């Protein structure tokens, strides 16, 4: 007991000293001309105000009081929240260089150690992003070759659903596997069977990490890294990442055995070829650490957000059956039983509008991935020093009432003009914007249209017998995902 008390006292004293040092540091323009925000408390900052399960709700409320640029203290760390379409776009696009760095977040630093694509920095990030985008294009992103992979995968996906013969099922694993197989075919050069135990294990690791990374315990670990000394969800995440990296390492070792520089079959092959070309360069970024992290990043990001959007889409079609019927009417009129292709979206304004509204309403990454200023910035009358932690709040963009008539409702007419033609919206920004925008945006758009349209072409979705309403509440996680729910799929022909 005495040891426990003394340990606790030590940590309280340590945190107090750190707080005092923090408030004494740099009393200059960087502190006197910072954006306004709620008054912070010692040690915890504004954490007492935060909705840990849905922090975006806290920030949306604070924006009403403090404006589109305000300060929020996460413990002893100050961060600046940007809200509304005009402000977020101005920062990420018009001031892309100044706001283009990825923030230093403890759990992501522990996961990838500054390597890879999503959470890397500086030249490492620039090099990996250039290589990733060019290689994804080489392997068909945005081209007919990747469209063929998606349409082929639709057959496996719809057959899997048809096997339930109208009985209740959970679509989570099926949609995860279908979407994941598109990026897997690029990364590895082949698809994986839905029942492959290794494949299912990899999918479950991604799902678990996405959920745990948004839990209050991990949020506290990010704010107070000393909590890493104790058991918790952060350790589960790191163990899961280690398991993913071990699988990837085994995979690229196998690829190395059969590597043919003149016949590159996958993303991994292309990376390994580049690695051999730069073998004599000690400063090369094409090392095994980056390979495992880039592949892990692409697998996770390439599967989770798109499959989660599709899950929301099916729930919303069940919630609003008249919208589902109207989509199916358009599919029947334009396509009949022909395989949907991405080029068909121009002939299908209502379906296209529904898919866009699903993305807007579901708000998959509400907080965005945090940014950081690359230099001292004078912005909107405030001074933001280099290294300021920035949250460009995507929720505030996708629900900006100056751009969307009914921001809190599921309303496909947001993307239709008075004549029923599809219309773009400037504030439609689910993939973020600027230098750190989603590298797979083109692929994701193609996947969403083809998978969603195929699903509604083949099936009508409804609740299981005895269930009276769709639950549109979400689970805690780094992404905004629906609760797992059973549904029924009845063949249309």
Short mmCIF file of C-alpha atoms in Angstrom, two decimals:
data_model
loop_
_atom_site.label_atom_id
_atom_site.label_comp_id
_atom_site.label_asym_id
_atom_site.label_seq_id
_atom_site.Cartn_x
_atom_site.Cartn_y
_atom_site.Cartn_z
CA UNK A 1 0.00 0.00 0.00
CA UNK A 2 2.81 2.44 0.89
CA UNK A 3 4.51 1.68 -2.42
CA UNK A 4 1.30 2.33 -4.32
CA UNK A 5 0.77 5.65 -2.58
CA UNK A 6 4.33 6.77 -3.16
CA UNK A 7 4.15 5.82 -6.84
CA UNK A 8 0.91 7.73 -7.29
CA UNK A 9 2.35 10.73 -5.46
CA UNK A 10 5.42 10.64 -7.69
CA UNK A 11 3.31 10.75 -10.85
CA UNK A 12 1.15 13.59 -9.51
CA UNK A 13 4.28 15.56 -8.63
CA UNK A 14 5.81 14.82 -12.03
CA UNK A 15 2.70 15.97 -13.89
CA UNK A 16 2.51 19.11 -11.76
CA UNK A 17 6.12 20.01 -12.54
CA UNK A 18 5.56 19.39 -16.25
CA UNK A 19 2.51 21.61 -16.19
CA UNK A 20 4.37 24.44 -14.46
CA UNK A 21 7.22 24.17 -16.97
CA UNK A 22 4.71 24.22 -19.79
CA UNK A 23 2.98 27.43 -18.72
CA UNK A 24 6.27 29.19 -18.02
CA UNK A 25 7.63 28.36 -21.46
CA UNK A 26 7.72 30.99 -24.21
CA UNK A 27 5.50 33.76 -22.91
CA UNK A 28 5.53 35.61 -26.20
CA UNK A 29 3.40 36.19 -29.23
CA UNK A 30 2.80 32.48 -29.66
CA UNK A 31 0.84 32.41 -26.38
CA UNK A 32 -0.66 35.88 -26.25
CA UNK A 33 -2.12 35.76 -29.76
CA UNK A 34 -3.38 32.19 -29.79
CA UNK A 35 -7.01 31.48 -30.83
CA UNK A 36 -9.63 31.75 -28.06
CA UNK A 37 -11.05 28.73 -26.30
CA UNK A 38 -12.50 27.48 -23.04
CA UNK A 39 -10.51 28.06 -19.87
CA UNK A 40 -8.27 25.12 -19.08
CA UNK A 41 -7.63 23.43 -15.74
CA UNK A 42 -4.22 22.37 -14.39
CA UNK A 43 -2.96 19.07 -15.77
CA UNK A 44 -6.21 18.00 -17.46
CA UNK A 45 -6.72 21.10 -19.62
CA UNK A 46 -10.25 20.85 -21.07
CA UNK A 47 -10.60 17.09 -20.79
CA UNK A 48 -13.45 17.50 -18.32
CA UNK A 49 -15.50 18.98 -21.18
CA UNK A 50 -14.71 16.32 -23.76
CA UNK A 51 -17.14 13.70 -25.00
CA UNK A 52 -14.55 10.92 -25.32
CA UNK A 53 -16.89 8.69 -27.33
CA UNK A 54 -17.77 11.42 -29.84
CA UNK A 55 -15.30 14.29 -29.41
CA UNK A 56 -16.56 15.91 -32.62
CA UNK A 57 -19.79 16.79 -30.81
CA UNK A 58 -17.85 18.73 -28.18
CA UNK A 59 -15.92 20.63 -30.84
CA UNK A 60 -19.06 21.43 -32.84
CA UNK A 61 -20.62 22.96 -29.73
CA UNK A 62 -17.50 24.96 -28.86
CA UNK A 63 -17.36 26.35 -32.41
CA UNK A 64 -20.74 28.00 -31.80
CA UNK A 65 -19.19 29.97 -28.93
CA UNK A 66 -15.61 30.57 -30.07
CA UNK A 67 -15.86 30.63 -33.85
CA UNK A 68 -14.31 28.61 -36.64
CA UNK A 69 -10.79 28.65 -35.13
CA UNK A 70 -10.41 27.90 -31.45
CA UNK A 71 -8.04 26.34 -28.92
CA UNK A 72 -8.71 23.19 -26.92
CA UNK A 73 -6.33 21.83 -24.28
CA UNK A 74 -5.86 18.06 -24.33
CA UNK A 75 -4.19 17.77 -20.97
CA UNK A 76 -1.18 20.06 -21.17
CA UNK A 77 -1.11 20.03 -24.96
CA UNK A 78 -2.75 22.89 -26.84
CA UNK A 79 -4.42 22.09 -30.11
CA UNK A 80 -6.27 24.27 -32.58
CA UNK A 81 -9.57 23.09 -34.02
CA UNK A 82 -10.64 24.32 -37.47
CA UNK A 83 -14.34 24.13 -38.30
CA UNK A 84 -16.57 24.86 -41.29
CA UNK A 85 -15.89 24.33 -44.98
CA UNK A 86 -14.32 27.71 -45.71
CA UNK A 87 -11.86 27.56 -42.82
CA UNK A 88 -10.86 23.90 -43.26
CA UNK A 89 -10.40 24.22 -47.01
CA UNK A 90 -8.49 27.49 -46.66
CA UNK A 91 -6.04 25.82 -44.28
CA UNK A 92 -5.59 22.50 -46.10
CA UNK A 93 -5.67 23.78 -49.70
CA UNK A 94 -4.79 27.48 -49.79
CA UNK A 95 -2.21 27.07 -47.02
CA UNK A 96 -1.27 23.48 -47.82
CA UNK A 97 2.43 23.86 -47.10
CA UNK A 98 1.91 25.49 -43.70
CA UNK A 99 -0.71 22.98 -42.50
CA UNK A 100 0.64 19.93 -44.34
CA UNK A 101 2.51 18.01 -41.65
CA UNK A 102 1.06 15.03 -39.77
CA UNK A 103 0.73 15.59 -36.02
CA UNK A 104 2.84 13.61 -33.58
CA UNK A 105 0.32 11.29 -31.90
CA UNK A 106 1.77 8.82 -29.41
CA UNK A 107 -0.16 5.69 -30.41
CA UNK A 108 0.64 6.20 -34.10
CA UNK A 109 4.29 6.92 -33.35
CA UNK A 110 4.41 3.68 -31.36
CA UNK A 111 2.71 1.77 -34.18
CA UNK A 112 4.77 2.93 -37.16
CA UNK A 113 7.81 4.63 -35.59
CA UNK A 114 7.69 7.47 -38.11
CA UNK A 115 7.74 5.11 -41.10
CA UNK A 116 5.13 4.22 -43.71
CA UNK A 117 2.61 6.56 -45.29
CA UNK A 118 -0.22 7.64 -43.00
CA UNK A 119 1.76 8.81 -39.98
CA UNK A 120 5.23 9.55 -41.35
CA UNK A 121 6.82 12.96 -41.72
CA UNK A 122 9.10 15.08 -43.86
CA UNK A 123 11.06 13.50 -46.71
CA UNK A 124 10.10 9.97 -45.70
CA UNK A 125 6.42 10.82 -46.18
CA UNK A 126 7.02 12.68 -49.45
CA UNK A 127 9.02 9.80 -50.91
CA UNK A 128 6.57 7.11 -49.80
CA UNK A 129 3.53 9.08 -51.01
CA UNK A 130 5.03 9.73 -54.46
CA UNK A 131 5.97 6.08 -54.83
CA UNK A 132 2.62 4.83 -53.54
CA UNK A 133 0.47 6.98 -55.83
CA UNK A 134 2.56 6.25 -58.94
CA UNK A 135 2.65 2.51 -58.19
CA UNK A 136 -1.09 2.32 -57.48
CA UNK A 137 -1.65 3.96 -60.86
CA UNK A 138 0.73 1.50 -62.52
CA UNK A 139 -1.35 -1.33 -61.10
CA UNK A 140 -4.60 0.12 -62.37
CA UNK A 141 -5.97 2.67 -59.90
CA UNK A 142 -8.50 4.72 -61.84
CA UNK A 143 -8.20 2.48 -64.89
CA UNK A 144 -10.23 -0.33 -66.43
CA UNK A 145 -7.84 -2.97 -65.04
CA UNK A 146 -8.81 -2.21 -61.43
CA UNK A 147 -12.46 -1.90 -62.45
CA UNK A 148 -12.28 -5.48 -63.69
CA UNK A 149 -10.91 -6.60 -60.31
CA UNK A 150 -13.83 -4.89 -58.56
CA UNK A 151 -16.46 -6.41 -60.84
CA UNK A 152 -14.86 -9.85 -60.46
CA UNK A 153 -14.95 -9.43 -56.68
CA UNK A 154 -18.63 -8.52 -56.88
CA UNK A 155 -19.33 -12.09 -58.03
CA UNK A 156 -17.65 -13.57 -54.93
CA UNK A 157 -19.39 -11.05 -52.65
CA UNK A 158 -22.91 -11.54 -54.04
CA UNK A 159 -22.52 -15.34 -54.09
CA UNK A 160 -21.53 -15.23 -50.43
CA UNK A 161 -24.62 -13.19 -49.57
CA UNK A 162 -26.89 -15.34 -51.75
CA UNK A 163 -25.81 -18.43 -49.79
CA UNK A 164 -27.80 -17.12 -46.79
CA UNK A 165 -30.99 -17.55 -48.87
CA UNK A 166 -32.77 -14.60 -47.25
CA UNK A 167 -31.90 -15.64 -43.69
CA UNK A 168 -30.44 -13.04 -41.26
CA UNK A 169 -26.70 -12.47 -41.55
CA UNK A 170 -24.03 -10.00 -40.44
CA UNK A 171 -22.45 -8.33 -43.48
CA UNK A 172 -19.36 -7.03 -41.66
CA UNK A 173 -16.85 -9.72 -42.62
CA UNK A 174 -18.21 -10.12 -46.18
CA UNK A 175 -17.94 -6.40 -47.00
CA UNK A 176 -14.56 -6.14 -45.27
CA UNK A 177 -13.21 -9.05 -47.29
CA UNK A 178 -14.65 -7.86 -50.60
CA UNK A 179 -13.19 -4.36 -50.29
CA UNK A 180 -9.92 -5.62 -48.81
CA UNK A 181 -9.39 -7.98 -51.74
CA UNK A 182 -9.08 -5.06 -54.15
CA UNK A 183 -6.09 -3.58 -52.32
CA UNK A 184 -4.78 -7.11 -51.55
CA UNK A 185 -4.74 -7.89 -55.28
CA UNK A 186 -2.56 -4.80 -55.81
CA UNK A 187 -0.29 -5.36 -52.80
CA UNK A 188 0.20 -9.12 -53.18
CA UNK A 189 -0.77 -9.76 -56.80
CA UNK A 190 -3.72 -12.05 -55.99
CA UNK A 191 -6.99 -12.07 -54.04
CA UNK A 192 -7.61 -14.11 -50.88
CA UNK A 193 -10.45 -16.48 -50.13
CA UNK A 194 -13.09 -15.15 -47.71
CA UNK A 195 -12.70 -18.27 -45.55
CA UNK A 196 -8.89 -18.17 -45.47
CA UNK A 197 -8.07 -18.14 -41.71
CA UNK A 198 -5.08 -15.83 -42.27
CA UNK A 199 -7.20 -13.37 -44.25
CA UNK A 200 -9.93 -13.34 -41.62
CA UNK A 201 -7.34 -12.85 -38.91
CA UNK A 202 -5.84 -9.85 -40.71
CA UNK A 203 -9.29 -8.31 -41.15
CA UNK A 204 -10.11 -8.80 -37.47
CA UNK A 205 -6.80 -7.19 -36.44
CA UNK A 206 -7.63 -4.09 -38.49
CA UNK A 207 -11.16 -3.91 -37.07
CA UNK A 208 -9.94 -4.26 -33.51
CA UNK A 209 -7.24 -1.62 -33.89
CA UNK A 210 -9.61 0.89 -35.48
CA UNK A 211 -12.01 0.40 -32.60
CA UNK A 212 -9.40 0.51 -29.82
CA UNK A 213 -7.55 3.53 -31.23
CA UNK A 214 -10.61 5.67 -30.55
CA UNK A 215 -11.27 4.49 -26.99
CA UNK A 216 -10.88 6.82 -24.00
CA UNK A 217 -7.97 4.75 -22.64
CA UNK A 218 -5.90 5.21 -25.81
CA UNK A 219 -6.84 8.90 -25.94
CA UNK A 220 -5.45 9.27 -22.42
CA UNK A 221 -2.31 7.38 -23.44
CA UNK A 222 -1.82 9.89 -26.27
CA UNK A 223 -2.10 12.75 -23.77
CA UNK A 224 -0.15 11.16 -20.92
CA UNK A 225 2.38 8.76 -22.51
CA UNK A 226 3.59 7.53 -19.11
CA UNK A 227 0.36 5.48 -19.02
CA UNK A 228 2.12 3.21 -21.51
CA UNK A 229 3.84 1.66 -18.49
CA UNK A 230 0.54 0.10 -17.50
CA UNK A 231 -1.61 -2.57 -19.21
CA UNK A 232 -4.29 -1.28 -21.55
CA UNK A 233 -5.72 -1.10 -25.04
CA UNK A 234 -2.57 0.58 -26.38
CA UNK A 235 -0.64 -2.64 -25.77
CA UNK A 236 -3.25 -4.70 -27.60
CA UNK A 237 -2.94 -2.34 -30.58
CA UNK A 238 0.84 -2.64 -30.65
CA UNK A 239 0.68 -6.45 -30.40
CA UNK A 240 -1.79 -6.49 -33.30
CA UNK A 241 0.49 -4.28 -35.39
CA UNK A 242 3.42 -6.61 -34.67
CA UNK A 243 1.36 -9.58 -35.89
CA UNK A 244 0.40 -7.71 -39.08
CA UNK A 245 4.03 -6.79 -39.75
CA UNK A 246 5.15 -10.39 -39.25
CA UNK A 247 2.68 -11.56 -41.90
CA UNK A 248 3.78 -8.83 -44.31
CA UNK A 249 7.46 -9.62 -43.73
CA UNK A 250 6.90 -13.31 -44.51
CA UNK A 251 4.99 -12.30 -47.62
CA UNK A 252 7.65 -10.03 -49.10
CA UNK A 253 10.37 -12.55 -48.30
CA UNK A 254 8.45 -15.00 -50.47
CA UNK A 255 8.11 -12.37 -53.19
CA UNK A 256 11.86 -11.74 -53.02
CA UNK A 257 12.57 -15.40 -53.82
CA UNK A 258 10.74 -15.12 -57.14
CA UNK A 259 11.37 -11.47 -57.94
CA UNK A 260 11.58 -10.67 -61.64
CA UNK A 261 12.50 -7.04 -62.28
CA UNK A 262 10.97 -7.24 -65.75
CA UNK A 263 7.70 -8.76 -64.56
CA UNK A 264 6.52 -6.90 -61.49
CA UNK A 265 3.28 -8.51 -60.35
CA UNK A 266 2.43 -6.44 -57.28
CA UNK A 267 3.09 -3.35 -55.18
CA UNK A 268 5.51 -5.38 -53.06
CA UNK A 269 7.44 -6.43 -56.17
CA UNK A 270 7.72 -2.80 -57.29
CA UNK A 271 9.01 -1.76 -53.87
CA UNK A 272 11.56 -4.59 -53.76
CA UNK A 273 12.83 -3.67 -57.22
CA UNK A 274 13.26 -0.06 -56.12
CA UNK A 275 15.00 -1.28 -52.98
CA UNK A 276 17.54 -3.21 -55.07
CA UNK A 277 18.12 -0.17 -57.29
CA UNK A 278 18.95 1.95 -54.25
CA UNK A 279 20.91 -0.73 -52.39
CA UNK A 280 24.09 1.38 -52.35
CA UNK A 281 22.37 4.47 -50.92
CA UNK A 282 22.55 4.59 -47.09
CA UNK A 283 19.97 7.42 -47.12
CA UNK A 284 17.40 5.43 -49.10
CA UNK A 285 13.86 5.29 -47.76
CA UNK A 286 13.23 1.99 -49.55
CA UNK A 287 14.00 -0.27 -46.61
CA UNK A 288 12.06 -3.12 -45.04
CA UNK A 289 10.69 -0.96 -42.22
CA UNK A 290 8.98 1.35 -44.68
CA UNK A 291 7.76 -1.56 -46.80
CA UNK A 292 5.98 -3.28 -43.90
CA UNK A 293 4.40 -0.01 -42.72
CA UNK A 294 3.29 1.20 -46.16
CA UNK A 295 1.70 -2.16 -46.94
CA UNK A 296 0.04 -2.23 -43.51
CA UNK A 297 -1.23 1.35 -43.96
CA UNK A 298 -2.64 0.61 -47.41
CA UNK A 299 -4.30 -2.64 -46.30
CA UNK A 300 -5.94 -0.99 -43.28
CA UNK A 301 -6.97 2.27 -44.93
CA UNK A 302 -7.90 0.56 -48.19
CA UNK A 303 -10.34 -1.73 -46.44
CA UNK A 304 -11.79 -0.06 -43.36
CA UNK A 305 -13.24 3.26 -44.50
CA UNK A 306 -14.81 1.97 -47.73
CA UNK A 307 -16.34 -1.15 -46.18
CA UNK A 308 -17.66 0.92 -43.26
CA UNK A 309 -19.28 3.35 -45.73
CA UNK A 310 -20.96 0.41 -47.49
CA UNK A 311 -22.24 -0.90 -44.15
CA UNK A 312 -23.78 2.48 -43.40
CA UNK A 313 -25.21 2.50 -46.92
CA UNK A 314 -27.09 -0.78 -46.50
CA UNK A 315 -28.43 0.25 -43.08
CA UNK A 316 -29.68 3.53 -44.54
CA UNK A 317 -31.36 1.71 -47.43
CA UNK A 318 -33.19 -0.45 -44.89
CA UNK A 319 -34.06 2.62 -42.80
CA UNK A 320 -35.42 4.41 -45.88
CA UNK A 321 -36.97 1.68 -48.10
CA UNK A 322 -38.49 4.19 -50.54
CA UNK A 323 -35.00 5.48 -51.32
CA UNK A 324 -33.82 1.88 -51.78
CA UNK A 325 -36.72 1.29 -54.21
CA UNK A 326 -35.93 4.44 -56.16
CA UNK A 327 -32.26 3.41 -56.51
CA UNK A 328 -33.35 -0.02 -57.72
CA UNK A 329 -35.76 1.53 -60.23
CA UNK A 330 -32.93 3.57 -61.70
CA UNK A 331 -30.65 0.52 -61.79
CA UNK A 332 -33.33 -1.50 -63.61
CA UNK A 333 -34.02 1.29 -66.08
CA UNK A 334 -30.38 2.06 -66.93
CA UNK A 335 -28.64 -1.30 -66.44
CA UNK A 336 -31.17 -4.08 -66.29
CA UNK A 337 -29.10 -7.10 -65.33
CA UNK A 338 -25.84 -5.75 -66.85
CA UNK A 339 -22.84 -5.42 -64.55
CA UNK A 340 -22.58 -1.89 -63.10
CA UNK A 341 -19.45 -0.03 -64.19
CA UNK A 342 -18.01 3.21 -62.90
CA UNK A 343 -18.83 4.96 -66.18
CA UNK A 344 -22.55 4.34 -65.54
CA UNK A 345 -22.65 6.91 -62.74
CA UNK A 346 -23.21 9.69 -65.26
CA UNK A 347 -26.44 8.00 -66.36
CA UNK A 348 -27.57 7.34 -62.77
CA UNK A 349 -27.86 10.72 -61.00
CA UNK A 350 -30.07 9.48 -58.16
CA UNK A 351 -27.86 6.49 -57.30
CA UNK A 352 -24.80 8.73 -57.49
CA UNK A 353 -26.48 11.27 -55.19
CA UNK A 354 -27.43 8.56 -52.69
CA UNK A 355 -23.84 7.27 -52.53
CA UNK A 356 -22.52 10.79 -51.95
CA UNK A 357 -25.12 11.39 -49.26
CA UNK A 358 -24.17 8.11 -47.56
CA UNK A 359 -20.59 9.34 -47.41
CA UNK A 360 -21.63 12.76 -46.11
CA UNK A 361 -24.11 11.48 -43.54
CA UNK A 362 -21.97 8.61 -42.24
CA UNK A 363 -19.04 10.98 -41.60
CA UNK A 364 -16.51 8.14 -41.46
CA UNK A 365 -13.48 10.09 -40.17
CA UNK A 366 -15.09 12.91 -38.15
CA UNK A 367 -11.88 14.32 -36.64
CA UNK A 368 -9.80 13.81 -39.77
CA UNK A 369 -6.24 12.65 -39.03
CA UNK A 370 -4.56 15.39 -37.04
CA UNK A 371 -2.23 17.85 -38.79
CA UNK A 372 0.61 20.01 -37.56
CA UNK A 373 1.98 23.36 -38.71
CA UNK A 374 5.30 23.13 -40.53
CA UNK A 375 6.34 26.70 -39.66
CA UNK A 376 5.14 29.75 -37.74
CA UNK A 377 1.82 30.74 -39.30
CA UNK A 378 -0.23 33.94 -39.13
CA UNK A 379 -3.74 32.65 -39.70
CA UNK A 380 -7.13 34.35 -39.38
CA UNK A 381 -5.60 37.02 -37.17
CA UNK A 382 -3.90 34.52 -34.85
CA UNK A 383 -0.32 33.34 -34.49
CA UNK A 384 0.23 29.56 -34.67
CA UNK A 385 3.85 28.57 -33.94
CA UNK A 386 5.57 25.74 -35.76
CA UNK A 387 4.45 22.37 -34.46
CA UNK A 388 0.93 23.48 -33.47
CA UNK A 389 -1.41 20.48 -33.31
CA UNK A 390 -4.28 21.03 -35.77
CA UNK A 391 -7.65 19.26 -36.04
CA UNK A 392 -9.39 20.08 -39.36
CA UNK A 393 -12.83 18.90 -38.23
CA UNK A 394 -14.39 17.05 -41.17
CA UNK A 395 -17.69 16.67 -39.30
CA UNK A 396 -18.09 20.43 -39.39
CA UNK A 397 -17.50 20.44 -43.17
CA UNK A 398 -19.88 17.60 -44.02
CA UNK A 399 -22.54 19.16 -41.78
CA UNK A 400 -21.93 22.78 -42.74
CA UNK A 401 -25.43 24.26 -42.79
CA UNK A 402 -24.35 26.98 -45.22
CA UNK A 403 -23.73 24.27 -47.83
CA UNK A 404 -26.23 21.55 -46.91
CA UNK A 405 -29.93 22.29 -46.52
CA UNK A 406 -30.60 19.52 -43.98
CA UNK A 407 -27.17 18.70 -42.51
CA UNK A 408 -28.48 16.40 -39.75
CA UNK A 409 -30.76 14.38 -42.04
CA UNK A 410 -30.11 11.71 -44.65
CA UNK A 411 -31.19 13.71 -47.68
CA UNK A 412 -29.92 12.65 -51.15
CA UNK A 413 -31.38 15.82 -52.66
CA UNK A 414 -28.31 17.61 -51.30
CA UNK A 415 -26.63 16.32 -54.47
CA UNK A 416 -29.47 16.87 -56.96
CA UNK A 417 -30.54 20.04 -58.71
CA UNK A 418 -34.16 21.06 -59.35
CA UNK A 419 -34.27 18.91 -62.49
CA UNK A 420 -32.97 15.78 -60.77
CA UNK A 421 -29.45 16.05 -62.23
CA UNK A 422 -26.47 15.22 -60.07
CA UNK A 423 -24.71 18.29 -58.69
CA UNK A 424 -21.35 18.50 -56.96
CA UNK A 425 -20.97 20.22 -53.62
CA UNK A 426 -17.83 22.10 -52.65
CA UNK A 427 -18.21 21.04 -49.02
CA UNK A 428 -18.26 17.34 -49.90
CA UNK A 429 -14.87 16.51 -48.40
CA UNK A 430 -14.96 12.94 -46.96
CA UNK A 431 -11.42 12.23 -48.20
CA UNK A 432 -10.00 15.41 -46.62
CA UNK A 433 -8.08 17.80 -48.90
CA UNK A 434 -4.65 19.21 -49.63
CA UNK A 435 -1.32 17.45 -49.31
CA UNK A 436 -2.59 14.86 -46.84
CA UNK A 437 -5.78 13.96 -48.70
CA UNK A 438 -6.49 10.23 -49.03
CA UNK A 439 -4.06 8.68 -51.54
CA UNK A 440 -6.66 6.09 -52.52
CA UNK A 441 -9.55 8.49 -53.16
CA UNK A 442 -9.91 7.52 -56.84
CA UNK A 443 -9.98 3.82 -55.98
CA UNK A 444 -12.46 4.32 -53.13
CA UNK A 445 -14.91 6.23 -55.34
CA UNK A 446 -14.85 3.45 -57.93
CA UNK A 447 -15.30 0.75 -55.28
CA UNK A 448 -18.22 2.53 -53.61
CA UNK A 449 -20.17 2.99 -56.81
CA UNK A 450 -19.65 -0.49 -58.23
CA UNK A 451 -20.09 -2.42 -54.96
CA UNK A 452 -23.12 -0.43 -53.79
CA UNK A 453 -24.90 -0.49 -57.15
CA UNK A 454 -24.23 -4.22 -57.57
CA UNK A 455 -25.59 -4.98 -54.10
CA UNK A 456 -28.84 -3.12 -54.77
CA UNK A 457 -29.10 -4.57 -58.25
CA UNK A 458 -28.92 -8.14 -56.90
CA UNK A 459 -30.75 -7.83 -53.56
CA UNK A 460 -33.38 -6.01 -51.56
CA UNK A 461 -32.21 -5.49 -47.99
CA UNK A 462 -34.49 -5.46 -44.95
CA UNK A 463 -34.54 -6.14 -41.20
CA UNK A 464 -34.87 -9.68 -39.83
CA UNK A 465 -38.33 -10.81 -38.71
CA UNK A 466 -39.29 -9.32 -35.37
CA UNK A 467 -36.87 -6.37 -35.58
CA UNK A 468 -38.79 -3.14 -36.01
CA UNK A 469 -36.22 -0.40 -36.51
CA UNK A 470 -32.68 0.22 -37.75
CA UNK A 471 -30.15 1.22 -35.11
CA UNK A 472 -28.10 4.10 -36.55
CA UNK A 473 -25.98 4.54 -33.44
CA UNK A 474 -22.25 3.99 -33.76
CA UNK A 475 -19.46 2.21 -31.90
CA UNK A 476 -16.48 3.95 -30.34
CA UNK A 477 -13.46 4.00 -32.65
CA UNK A 478 -11.12 6.16 -34.65
CA UNK A 479 -13.66 5.91 -37.47
CA UNK A 480 -17.41 6.39 -37.20
CA UNK A 481 -18.74 2.86 -37.70
CA UNK A 482 -22.24 1.44 -37.21
CA UNK A 483 -23.01 -1.20 -34.64
CA UNK A 484 -23.03 -4.72 -36.01
CA UNK A 485 -26.59 -5.62 -37.01
CA UNK A 486 -28.22 -8.58 -38.63
CA UNK A 487 -30.09 -8.05 -41.89
CA UNK A 488 -31.75 -10.07 -44.63
CA UNK A 489 -30.99 -9.93 -48.36
CA UNK A 490 -33.63 -11.20 -50.79
CA UNK A 491 -32.64 -11.82 -54.43
CA UNK A 492 -34.38 -9.47 -56.88
CA UNK A 493 -34.32 -11.92 -59.80
#
